[in-house]
mmCIF file of C-alpha atoms in Angstrom:
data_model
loop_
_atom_site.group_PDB
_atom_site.id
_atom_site.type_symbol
_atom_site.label_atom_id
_atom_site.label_comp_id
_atom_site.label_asym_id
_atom_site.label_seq_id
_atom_site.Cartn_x
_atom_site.Cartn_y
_atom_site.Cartn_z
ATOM 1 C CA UNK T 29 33.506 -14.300 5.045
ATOM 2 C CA UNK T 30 34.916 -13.496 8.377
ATOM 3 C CA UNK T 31 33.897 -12.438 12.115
ATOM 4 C CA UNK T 32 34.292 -8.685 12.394
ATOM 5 C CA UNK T 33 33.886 -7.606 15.927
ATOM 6 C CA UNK T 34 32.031 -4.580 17.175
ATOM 7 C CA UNK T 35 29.631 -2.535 19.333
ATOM 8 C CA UNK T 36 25.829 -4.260 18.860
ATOM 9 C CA UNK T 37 24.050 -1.169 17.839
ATOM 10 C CA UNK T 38 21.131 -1.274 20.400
ATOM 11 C CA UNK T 39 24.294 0.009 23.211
ATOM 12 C CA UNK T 40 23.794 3.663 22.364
ATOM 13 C CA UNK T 41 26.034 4.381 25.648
ATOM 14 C CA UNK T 42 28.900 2.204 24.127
ATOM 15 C CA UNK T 43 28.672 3.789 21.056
ATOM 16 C CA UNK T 44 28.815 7.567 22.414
ATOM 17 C CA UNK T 45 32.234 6.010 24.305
ATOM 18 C CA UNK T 46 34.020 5.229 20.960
ATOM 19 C CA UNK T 47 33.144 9.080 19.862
ATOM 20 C CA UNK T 48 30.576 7.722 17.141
ATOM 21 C CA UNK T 49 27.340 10.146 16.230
ATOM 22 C CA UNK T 50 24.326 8.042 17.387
ATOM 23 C CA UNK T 51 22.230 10.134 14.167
ATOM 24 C CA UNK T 52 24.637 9.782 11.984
ATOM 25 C CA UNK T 53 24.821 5.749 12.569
ATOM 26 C CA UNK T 54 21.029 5.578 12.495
ATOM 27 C CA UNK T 55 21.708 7.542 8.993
ATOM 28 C CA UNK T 56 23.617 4.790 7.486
ATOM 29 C CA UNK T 57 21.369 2.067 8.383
ATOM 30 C CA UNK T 58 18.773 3.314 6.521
ATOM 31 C CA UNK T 59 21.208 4.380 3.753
ATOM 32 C CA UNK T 60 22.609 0.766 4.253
ATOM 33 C CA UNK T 61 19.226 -0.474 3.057
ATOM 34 C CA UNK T 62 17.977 1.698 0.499
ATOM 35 C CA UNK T 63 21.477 0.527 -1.498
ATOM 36 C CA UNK T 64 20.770 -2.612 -1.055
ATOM 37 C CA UNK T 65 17.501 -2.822 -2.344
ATOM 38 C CA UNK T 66 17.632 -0.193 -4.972
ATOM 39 C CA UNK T 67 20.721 -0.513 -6.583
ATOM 40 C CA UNK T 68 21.670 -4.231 -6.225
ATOM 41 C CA UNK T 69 18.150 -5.745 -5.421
ATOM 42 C CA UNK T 70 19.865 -8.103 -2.896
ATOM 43 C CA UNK T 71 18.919 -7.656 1.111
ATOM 44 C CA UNK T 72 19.361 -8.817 4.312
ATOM 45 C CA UNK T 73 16.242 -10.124 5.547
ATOM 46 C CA UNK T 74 16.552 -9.984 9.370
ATOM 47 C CA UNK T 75 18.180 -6.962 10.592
ATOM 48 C CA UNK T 76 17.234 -6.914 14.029
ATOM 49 C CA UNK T 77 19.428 -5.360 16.651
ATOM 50 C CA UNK T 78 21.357 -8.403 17.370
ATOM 51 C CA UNK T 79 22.077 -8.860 13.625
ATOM 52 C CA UNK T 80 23.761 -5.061 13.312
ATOM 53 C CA UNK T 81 26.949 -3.709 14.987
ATOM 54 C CA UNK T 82 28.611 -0.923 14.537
ATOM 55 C CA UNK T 83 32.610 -0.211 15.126
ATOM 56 C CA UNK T 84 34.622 3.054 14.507
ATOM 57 C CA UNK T 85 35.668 3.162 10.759
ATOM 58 C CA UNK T 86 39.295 5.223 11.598
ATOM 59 C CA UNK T 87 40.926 6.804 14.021
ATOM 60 C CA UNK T 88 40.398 10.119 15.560
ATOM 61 C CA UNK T 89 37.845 12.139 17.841
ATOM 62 C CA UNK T 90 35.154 11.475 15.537
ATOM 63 C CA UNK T 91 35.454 8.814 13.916
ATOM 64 C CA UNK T 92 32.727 8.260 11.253
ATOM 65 C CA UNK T 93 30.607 4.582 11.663
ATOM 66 C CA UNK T 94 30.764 1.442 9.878
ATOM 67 C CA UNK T 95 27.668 -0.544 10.177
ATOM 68 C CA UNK T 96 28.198 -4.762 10.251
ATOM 69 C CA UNK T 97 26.094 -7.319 9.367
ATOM 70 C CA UNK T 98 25.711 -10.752 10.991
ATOM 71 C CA UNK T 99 24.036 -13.379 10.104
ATOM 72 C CA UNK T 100 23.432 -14.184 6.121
ATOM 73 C CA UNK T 101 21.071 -17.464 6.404
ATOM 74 C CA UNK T 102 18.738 -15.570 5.286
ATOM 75 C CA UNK T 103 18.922 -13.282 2.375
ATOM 76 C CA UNK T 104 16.352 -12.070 -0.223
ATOM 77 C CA UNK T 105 16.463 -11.023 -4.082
ATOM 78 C CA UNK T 106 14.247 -9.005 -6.054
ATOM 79 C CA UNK T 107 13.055 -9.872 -9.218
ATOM 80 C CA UNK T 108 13.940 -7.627 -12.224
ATOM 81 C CA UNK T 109 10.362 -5.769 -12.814
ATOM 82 C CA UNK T 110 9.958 -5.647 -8.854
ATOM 83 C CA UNK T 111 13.810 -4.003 -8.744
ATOM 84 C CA UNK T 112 13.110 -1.371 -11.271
ATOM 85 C CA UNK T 113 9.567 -0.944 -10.133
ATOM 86 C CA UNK T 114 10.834 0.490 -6.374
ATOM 87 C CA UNK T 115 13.103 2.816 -8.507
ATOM 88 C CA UNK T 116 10.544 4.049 -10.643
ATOM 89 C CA UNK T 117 8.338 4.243 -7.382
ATOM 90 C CA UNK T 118 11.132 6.159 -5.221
ATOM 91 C CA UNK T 119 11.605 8.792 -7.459
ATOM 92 C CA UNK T 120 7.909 9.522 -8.215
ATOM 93 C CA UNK T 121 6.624 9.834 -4.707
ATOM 94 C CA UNK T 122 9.601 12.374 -4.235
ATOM 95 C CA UNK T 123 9.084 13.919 -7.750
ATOM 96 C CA UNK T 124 5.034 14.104 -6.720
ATOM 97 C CA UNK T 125 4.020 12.152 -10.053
ATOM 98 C CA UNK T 126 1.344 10.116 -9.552
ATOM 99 C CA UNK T 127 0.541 8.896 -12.640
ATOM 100 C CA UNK T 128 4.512 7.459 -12.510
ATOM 101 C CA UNK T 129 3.386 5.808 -9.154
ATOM 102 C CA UNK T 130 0.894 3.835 -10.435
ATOM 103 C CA UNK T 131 2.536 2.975 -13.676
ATOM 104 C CA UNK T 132 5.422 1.875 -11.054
ATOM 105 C CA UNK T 133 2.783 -0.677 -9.249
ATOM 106 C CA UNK T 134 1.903 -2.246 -12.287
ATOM 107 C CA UNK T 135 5.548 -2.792 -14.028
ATOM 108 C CA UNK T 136 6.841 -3.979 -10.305
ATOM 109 C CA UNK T 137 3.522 -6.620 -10.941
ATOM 110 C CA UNK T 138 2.132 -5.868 -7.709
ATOM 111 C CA UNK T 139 -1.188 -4.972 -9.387
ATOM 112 C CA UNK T 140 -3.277 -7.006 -11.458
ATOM 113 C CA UNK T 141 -3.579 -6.156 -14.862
ATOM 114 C CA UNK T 142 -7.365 -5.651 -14.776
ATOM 115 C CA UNK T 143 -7.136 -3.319 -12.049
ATOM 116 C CA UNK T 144 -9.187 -0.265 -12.339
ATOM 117 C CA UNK T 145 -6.047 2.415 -12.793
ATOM 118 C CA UNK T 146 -8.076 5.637 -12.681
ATOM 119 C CA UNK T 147 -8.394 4.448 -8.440
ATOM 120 C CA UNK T 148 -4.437 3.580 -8.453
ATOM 121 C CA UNK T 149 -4.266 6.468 -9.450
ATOM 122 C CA UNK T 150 -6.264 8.442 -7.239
ATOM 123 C CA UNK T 151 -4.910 6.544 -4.145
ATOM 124 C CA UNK T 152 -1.185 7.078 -5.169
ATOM 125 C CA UNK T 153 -1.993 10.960 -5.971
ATOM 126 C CA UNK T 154 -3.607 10.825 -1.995
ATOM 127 C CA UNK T 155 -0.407 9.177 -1.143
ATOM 128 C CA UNK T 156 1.864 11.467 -2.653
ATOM 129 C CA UNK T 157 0.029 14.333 -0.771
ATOM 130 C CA UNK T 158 -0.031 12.981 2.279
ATOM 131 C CA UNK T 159 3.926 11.849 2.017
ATOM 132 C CA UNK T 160 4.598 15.984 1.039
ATOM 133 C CA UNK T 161 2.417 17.088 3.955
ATOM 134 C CA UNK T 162 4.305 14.383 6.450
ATOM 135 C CA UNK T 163 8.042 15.229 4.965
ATOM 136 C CA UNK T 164 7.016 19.432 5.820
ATOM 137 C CA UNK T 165 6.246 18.134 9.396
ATOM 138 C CA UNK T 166 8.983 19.095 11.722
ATOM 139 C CA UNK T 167 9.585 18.037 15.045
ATOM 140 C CA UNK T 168 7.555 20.488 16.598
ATOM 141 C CA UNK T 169 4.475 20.257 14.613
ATOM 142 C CA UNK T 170 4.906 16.464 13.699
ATOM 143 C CA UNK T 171 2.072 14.050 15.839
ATOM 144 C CA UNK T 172 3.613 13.573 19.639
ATOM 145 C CA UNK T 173 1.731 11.093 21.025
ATOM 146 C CA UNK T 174 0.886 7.247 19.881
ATOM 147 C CA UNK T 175 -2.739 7.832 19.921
ATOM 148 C CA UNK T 176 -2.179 10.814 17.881
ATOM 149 C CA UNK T 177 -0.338 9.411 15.255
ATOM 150 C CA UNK T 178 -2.951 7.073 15.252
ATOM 151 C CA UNK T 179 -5.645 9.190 14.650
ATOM 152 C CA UNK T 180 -3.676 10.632 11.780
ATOM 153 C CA UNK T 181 -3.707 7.461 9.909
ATOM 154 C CA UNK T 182 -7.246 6.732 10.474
ATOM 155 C CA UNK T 183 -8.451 9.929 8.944
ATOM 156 C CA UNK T 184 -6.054 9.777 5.684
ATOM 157 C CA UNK T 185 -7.236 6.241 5.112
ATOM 158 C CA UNK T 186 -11.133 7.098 5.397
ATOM 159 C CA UNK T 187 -10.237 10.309 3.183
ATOM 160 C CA UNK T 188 -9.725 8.001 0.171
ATOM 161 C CA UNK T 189 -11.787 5.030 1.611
ATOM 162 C CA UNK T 190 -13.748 4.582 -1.385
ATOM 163 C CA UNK T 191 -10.821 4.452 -3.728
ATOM 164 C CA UNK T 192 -9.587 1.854 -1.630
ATOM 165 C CA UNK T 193 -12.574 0.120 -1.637
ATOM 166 C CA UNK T 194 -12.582 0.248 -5.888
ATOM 167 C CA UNK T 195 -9.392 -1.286 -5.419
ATOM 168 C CA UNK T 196 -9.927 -3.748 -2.797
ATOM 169 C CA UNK T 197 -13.461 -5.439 -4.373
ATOM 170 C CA UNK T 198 -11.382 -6.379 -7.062
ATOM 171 C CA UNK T 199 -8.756 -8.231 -5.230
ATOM 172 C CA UNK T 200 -5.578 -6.666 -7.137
ATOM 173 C CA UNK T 201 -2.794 -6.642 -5.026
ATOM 174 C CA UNK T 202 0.244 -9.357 -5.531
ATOM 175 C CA UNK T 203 2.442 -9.639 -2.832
ATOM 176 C CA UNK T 204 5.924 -10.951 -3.945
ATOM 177 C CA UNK T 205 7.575 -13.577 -1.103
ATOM 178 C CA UNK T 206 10.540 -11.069 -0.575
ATOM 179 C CA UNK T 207 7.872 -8.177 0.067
ATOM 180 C CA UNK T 208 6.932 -9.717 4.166
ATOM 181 C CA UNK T 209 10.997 -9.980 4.705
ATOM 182 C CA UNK T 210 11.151 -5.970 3.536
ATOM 183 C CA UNK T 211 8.589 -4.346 5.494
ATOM 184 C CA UNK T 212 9.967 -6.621 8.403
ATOM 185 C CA UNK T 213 13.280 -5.132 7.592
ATOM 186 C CA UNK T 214 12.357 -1.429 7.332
ATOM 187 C CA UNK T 215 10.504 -2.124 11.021
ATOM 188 C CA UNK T 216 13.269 -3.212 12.846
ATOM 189 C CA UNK T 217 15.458 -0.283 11.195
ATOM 190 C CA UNK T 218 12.762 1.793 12.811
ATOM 191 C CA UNK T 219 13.264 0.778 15.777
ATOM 192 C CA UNK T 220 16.815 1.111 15.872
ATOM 193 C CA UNK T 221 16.954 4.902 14.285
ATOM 194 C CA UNK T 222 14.715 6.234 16.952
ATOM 195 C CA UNK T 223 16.623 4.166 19.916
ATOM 196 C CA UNK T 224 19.757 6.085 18.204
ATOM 197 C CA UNK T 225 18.142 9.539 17.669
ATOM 198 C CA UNK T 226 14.674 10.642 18.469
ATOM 199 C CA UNK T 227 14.157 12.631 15.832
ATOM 200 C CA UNK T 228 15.309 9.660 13.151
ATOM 201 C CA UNK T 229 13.038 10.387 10.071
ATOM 202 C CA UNK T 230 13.587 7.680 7.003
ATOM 203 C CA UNK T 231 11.952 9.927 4.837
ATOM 204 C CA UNK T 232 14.127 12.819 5.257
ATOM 205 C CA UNK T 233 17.148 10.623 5.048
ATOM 206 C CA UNK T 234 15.716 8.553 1.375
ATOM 207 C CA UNK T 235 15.560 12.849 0.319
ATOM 208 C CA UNK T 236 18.925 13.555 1.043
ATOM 209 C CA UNK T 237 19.905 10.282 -0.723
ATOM 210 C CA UNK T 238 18.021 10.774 -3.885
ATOM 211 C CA UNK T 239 21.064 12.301 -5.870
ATOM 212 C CA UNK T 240 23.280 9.064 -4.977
ATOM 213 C CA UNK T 241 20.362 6.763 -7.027
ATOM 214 C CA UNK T 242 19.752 9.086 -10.054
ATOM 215 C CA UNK T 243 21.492 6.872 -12.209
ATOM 216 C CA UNK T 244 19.329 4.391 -11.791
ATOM 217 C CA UNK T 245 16.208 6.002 -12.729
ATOM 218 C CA UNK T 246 17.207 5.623 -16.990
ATOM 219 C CA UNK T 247 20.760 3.975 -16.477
ATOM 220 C CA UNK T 248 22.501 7.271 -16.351
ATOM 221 C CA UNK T 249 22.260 10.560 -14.355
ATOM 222 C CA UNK T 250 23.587 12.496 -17.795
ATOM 223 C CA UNK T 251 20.206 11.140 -19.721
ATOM 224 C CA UNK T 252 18.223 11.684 -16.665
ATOM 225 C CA UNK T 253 19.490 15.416 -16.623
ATOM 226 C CA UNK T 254 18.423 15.514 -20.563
ATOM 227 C CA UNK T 255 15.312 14.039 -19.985
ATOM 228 C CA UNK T 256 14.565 16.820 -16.981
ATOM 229 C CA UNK T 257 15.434 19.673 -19.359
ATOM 230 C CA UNK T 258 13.365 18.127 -21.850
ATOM 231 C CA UNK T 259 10.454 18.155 -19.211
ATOM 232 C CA UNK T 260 10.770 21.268 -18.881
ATOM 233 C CA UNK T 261 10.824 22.500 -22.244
ATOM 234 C CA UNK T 262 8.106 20.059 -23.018
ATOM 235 C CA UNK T 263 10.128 18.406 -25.997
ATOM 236 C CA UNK T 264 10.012 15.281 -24.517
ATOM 237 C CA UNK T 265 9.347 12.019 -27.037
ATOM 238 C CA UNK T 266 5.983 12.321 -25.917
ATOM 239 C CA UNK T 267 5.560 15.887 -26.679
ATOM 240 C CA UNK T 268 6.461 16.017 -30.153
ATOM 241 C CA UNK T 269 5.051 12.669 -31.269
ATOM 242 C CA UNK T 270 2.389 14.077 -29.623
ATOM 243 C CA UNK T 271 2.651 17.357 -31.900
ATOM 244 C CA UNK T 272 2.621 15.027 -34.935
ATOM 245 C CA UNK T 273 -0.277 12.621 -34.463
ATOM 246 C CA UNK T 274 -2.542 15.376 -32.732
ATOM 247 C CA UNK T 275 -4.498 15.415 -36.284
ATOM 248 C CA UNK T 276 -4.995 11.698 -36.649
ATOM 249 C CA UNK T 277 -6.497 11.662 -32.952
ATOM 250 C CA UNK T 278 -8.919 14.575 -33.493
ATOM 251 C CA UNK T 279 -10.142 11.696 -36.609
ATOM 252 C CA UNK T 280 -9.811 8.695 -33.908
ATOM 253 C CA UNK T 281 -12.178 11.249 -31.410
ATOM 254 C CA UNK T 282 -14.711 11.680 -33.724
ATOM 255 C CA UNK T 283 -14.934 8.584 -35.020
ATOM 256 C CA UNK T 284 -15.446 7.262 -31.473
ATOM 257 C CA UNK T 285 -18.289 9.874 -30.989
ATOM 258 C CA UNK T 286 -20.142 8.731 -33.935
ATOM 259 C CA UNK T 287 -19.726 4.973 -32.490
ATOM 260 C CA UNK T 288 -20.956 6.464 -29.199
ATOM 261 C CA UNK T 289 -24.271 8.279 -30.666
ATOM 262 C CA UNK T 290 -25.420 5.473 -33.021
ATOM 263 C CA UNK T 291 -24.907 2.974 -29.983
ATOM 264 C CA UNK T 292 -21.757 1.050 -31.278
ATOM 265 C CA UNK T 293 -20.298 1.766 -27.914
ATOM 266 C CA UNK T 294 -22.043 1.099 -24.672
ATOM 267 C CA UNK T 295 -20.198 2.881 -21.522
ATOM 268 C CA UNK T 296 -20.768 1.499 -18.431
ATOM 269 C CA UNK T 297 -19.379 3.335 -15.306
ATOM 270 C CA UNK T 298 -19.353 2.077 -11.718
ATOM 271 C CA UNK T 299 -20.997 3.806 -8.862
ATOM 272 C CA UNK T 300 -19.837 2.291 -5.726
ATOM 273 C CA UNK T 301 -22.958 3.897 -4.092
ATOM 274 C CA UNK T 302 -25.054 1.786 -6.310
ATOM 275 C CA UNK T 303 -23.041 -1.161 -5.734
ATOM 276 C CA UNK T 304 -23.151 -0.690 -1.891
ATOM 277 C CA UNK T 305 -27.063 -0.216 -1.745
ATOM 278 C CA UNK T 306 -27.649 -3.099 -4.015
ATOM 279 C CA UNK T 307 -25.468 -5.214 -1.920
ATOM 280 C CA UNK T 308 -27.720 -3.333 1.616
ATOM 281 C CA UNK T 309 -30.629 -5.177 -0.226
ATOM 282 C CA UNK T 310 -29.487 -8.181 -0.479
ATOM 283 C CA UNK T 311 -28.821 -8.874 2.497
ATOM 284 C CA UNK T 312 -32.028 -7.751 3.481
ATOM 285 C CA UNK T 313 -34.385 -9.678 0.780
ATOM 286 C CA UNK T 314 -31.975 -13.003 1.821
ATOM 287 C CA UNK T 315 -32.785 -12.109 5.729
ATOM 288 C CA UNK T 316 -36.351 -11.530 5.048
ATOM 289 C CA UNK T 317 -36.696 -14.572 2.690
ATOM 290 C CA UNK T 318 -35.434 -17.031 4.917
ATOM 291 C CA UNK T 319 -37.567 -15.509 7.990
ATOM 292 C CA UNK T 320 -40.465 -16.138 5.830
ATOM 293 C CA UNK T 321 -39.250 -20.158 4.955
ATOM 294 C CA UNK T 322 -38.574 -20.166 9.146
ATOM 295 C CA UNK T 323 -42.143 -18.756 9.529
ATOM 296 C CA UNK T 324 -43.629 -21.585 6.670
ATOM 297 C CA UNK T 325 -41.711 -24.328 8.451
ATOM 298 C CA UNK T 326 -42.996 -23.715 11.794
ATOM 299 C CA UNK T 327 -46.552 -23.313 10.728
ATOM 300 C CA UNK T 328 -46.251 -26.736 9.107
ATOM 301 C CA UNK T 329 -44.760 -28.358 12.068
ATOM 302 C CA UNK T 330 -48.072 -26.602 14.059
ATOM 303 C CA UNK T 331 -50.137 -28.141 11.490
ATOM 304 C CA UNK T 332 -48.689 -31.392 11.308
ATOM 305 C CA UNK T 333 -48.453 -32.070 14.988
ATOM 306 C CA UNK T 334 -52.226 -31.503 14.811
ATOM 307 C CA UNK T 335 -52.804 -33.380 11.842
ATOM 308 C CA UNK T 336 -50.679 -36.101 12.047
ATOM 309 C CA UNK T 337 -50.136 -36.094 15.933
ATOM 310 C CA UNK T 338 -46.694 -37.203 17.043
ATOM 311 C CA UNK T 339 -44.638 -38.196 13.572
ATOM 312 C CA UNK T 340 -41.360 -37.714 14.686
ATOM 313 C CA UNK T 341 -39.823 -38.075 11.946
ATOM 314 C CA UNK T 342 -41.344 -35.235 10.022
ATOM 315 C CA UNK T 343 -41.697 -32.615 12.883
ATOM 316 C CA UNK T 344 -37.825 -33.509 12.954
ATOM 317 C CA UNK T 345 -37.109 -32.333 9.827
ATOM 318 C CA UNK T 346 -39.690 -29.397 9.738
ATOM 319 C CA UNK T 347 -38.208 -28.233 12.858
ATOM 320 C CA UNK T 348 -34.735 -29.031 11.480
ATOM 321 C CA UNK T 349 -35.439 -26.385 8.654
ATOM 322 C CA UNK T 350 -37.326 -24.114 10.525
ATOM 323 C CA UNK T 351 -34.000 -23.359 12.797
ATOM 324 C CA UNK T 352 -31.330 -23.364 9.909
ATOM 325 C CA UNK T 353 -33.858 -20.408 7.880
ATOM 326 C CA UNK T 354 -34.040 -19.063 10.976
ATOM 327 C CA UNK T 355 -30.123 -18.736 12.012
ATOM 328 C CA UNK T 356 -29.088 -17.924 8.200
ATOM 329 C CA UNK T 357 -31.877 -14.647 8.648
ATOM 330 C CA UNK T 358 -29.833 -13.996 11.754
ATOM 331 C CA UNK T 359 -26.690 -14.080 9.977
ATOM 332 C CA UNK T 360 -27.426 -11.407 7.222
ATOM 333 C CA UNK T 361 -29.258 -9.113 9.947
ATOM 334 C CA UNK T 362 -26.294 -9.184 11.570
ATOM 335 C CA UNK T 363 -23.946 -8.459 8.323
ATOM 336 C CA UNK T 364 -26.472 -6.072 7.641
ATOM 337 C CA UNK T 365 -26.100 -4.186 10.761
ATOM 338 C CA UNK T 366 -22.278 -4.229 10.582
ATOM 339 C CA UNK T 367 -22.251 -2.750 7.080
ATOM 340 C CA UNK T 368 -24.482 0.062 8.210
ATOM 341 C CA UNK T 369 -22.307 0.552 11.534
ATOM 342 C CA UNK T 370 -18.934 0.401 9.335
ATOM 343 C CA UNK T 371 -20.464 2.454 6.498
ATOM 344 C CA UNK T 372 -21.193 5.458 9.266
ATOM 345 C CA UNK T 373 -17.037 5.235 10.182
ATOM 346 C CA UNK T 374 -16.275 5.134 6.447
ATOM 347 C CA UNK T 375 -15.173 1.746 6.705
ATOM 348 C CA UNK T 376 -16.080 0.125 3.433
ATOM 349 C CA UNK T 377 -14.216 -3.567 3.854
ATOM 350 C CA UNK T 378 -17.067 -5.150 5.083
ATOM 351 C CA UNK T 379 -18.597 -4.972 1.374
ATOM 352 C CA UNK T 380 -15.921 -7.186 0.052
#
């Protein structure tokens, strides 16, 4: 390891000196990362501004950039599954498979096993869509402002709020220690691609370098060509064992349906509406049942200060009760009335 000077790549005026494209050095640090994460699974964890320089990599006019590296205290490795997962992931959202997505979330492990995949699904096909509709933006019709772009993210996350909310309930999600030090990463390479070039896009520049990963999608751009042409002339594995044991399934299917009729089989199916009005009333019944023990414990106190004149001791603890019943009712009228409020802005967290 050795010192290798150069220009600290937050001097965009230094850099223009040396003849060095600003885009195209923004271009490598992204490319910079995506190789080191995709290919070899092994990444700097803190590249801030201060920890990336650039210098001029030869002679000439325009001389293409070399990006350096400082500081390598602290470095992070992917795990094998996660590794292969953010392959398999990479080349599906770009492919516009969703169904690859999610299988990609579960072999990386970053969703639990029980996790209902039909709303994986349906999130990562949203996902995919909004991605396409994002990567056709151009400059011109692309969000301007802050607020804006804002807005923009609001309304595709209510779109598939109750997805999300399948999801969510179930508390799926596993976040892998290296996963904080990546999206940290790709911020501060945000930051440094638009200080470089305004119209710095990472997912126009992870397009363009889709052809130098196809190897690693199967461990070798030939078999990944094969399996493409295969695709397309649907003789795939899949396809033809599909082809062979279509009979047996048809027997499997109706089998099944006789389990179904006779009542073998029980289906139960989940209606988040349901679920969300059940859980409405529950907060309600609690609110209402602890006004009514608030109610009972005051009356008593009435009674037993009448009774019983001045017992401190019990009028202490009737009272006591009387104002914990009545603070838990004004807890759950209060949940109540945020769940209602966030239900109206399709905001369905406050279930879970």
């Amino acid at each position: 390891m050795e010192y290798v000077p150069g220009v600290k790549i937050s001097k965009a005026e230094e850099i223009e000196k040396l003849g060095i494209d600003r885009a195209q050095t923004a271009t490598y640090c992204a490319e910079m990362y995506l190789i080191q994460l995709l290919r070899y699974g092994f990444f700097h964890c803190d590249p801030h501004p201060g920890n990336v320089a650039v210098e001029a990599a030869g002679p000439g006019p325009n001389p293409q950039p070399r990006i350096i590296l400082y500081d390598y205290g602290m470095m992070g490795t992917l795990s094998p599954q996660l590794k292969a997962g953010l392959v398999k992931g990479f080349f599906a959202v770009y492919e516009k498979q969703a169904d690859q997505l999610a299988e990609a979330l579960f072999e990386a492990e970053l969703m639990g096993e029980d996790t209902d995949k039909q709303a994986v699904e349906s999130v990562a096909r949203y996902f995919i869509s909004s991605f396409s509709k994002r990567f056709a933006m151009n400059t011109k019709t692309a969000p301007a402002t802050k607020e804006e772009r804002e807005k923009m993210r609001v309304t595709a996350m209510q779109s598939i709020g109750q997805e999300l909310a399948a999801i969510g309930g179930e508390k799926p999600f596993r976040y892998p220690e290296a996963f904080p030090f990546i999206i940290r990463a790709f911020t501060c390479l945000e930051g440094i691609g638009k200080s470089l070039d305004k119209d710095y896009d990472v997912y126009r520049i992870s397009r363009r370098y889709l052809t130098e990963l196809v190897d690693l999608k199967d461990g070798s751009a030939l078999l990944t060509a094969v399996k493409g042409i295969q695709a397309r002339l649907n003789l795939r594995n899949e396809d033809i064992a599909g082809l062979v044991t279509f009979p047996r399934k048809i027997t499997t299917m109706k089998k099944f349906q006789t389990r179904l009729e006779t009542g073998e089989i029980k289906l139960r199916v989940r209606a988040l509406e349901v679920e969300r009005a059940m859980f409405r009333s529950n907060l309600l019944s609690r609110a209402c049942m602890y006004g009514i023990f608030a109610c009972l414990a005051m009356n008593t106190v009435v009674i037993s200060f009448l009774v019983m004149g001045r017992a401190l001791g019990v009028l202490q603890v009737l009272g006591g009760a009387a104002a914990y019943c009545t603070i838990r009712a004004c807890i759950c009228l209060a949940k109540l009335r945020a769940v209602i409020r966030d239900e109206k802005n399709r905001y369905y967290n406050s279930y879970y």
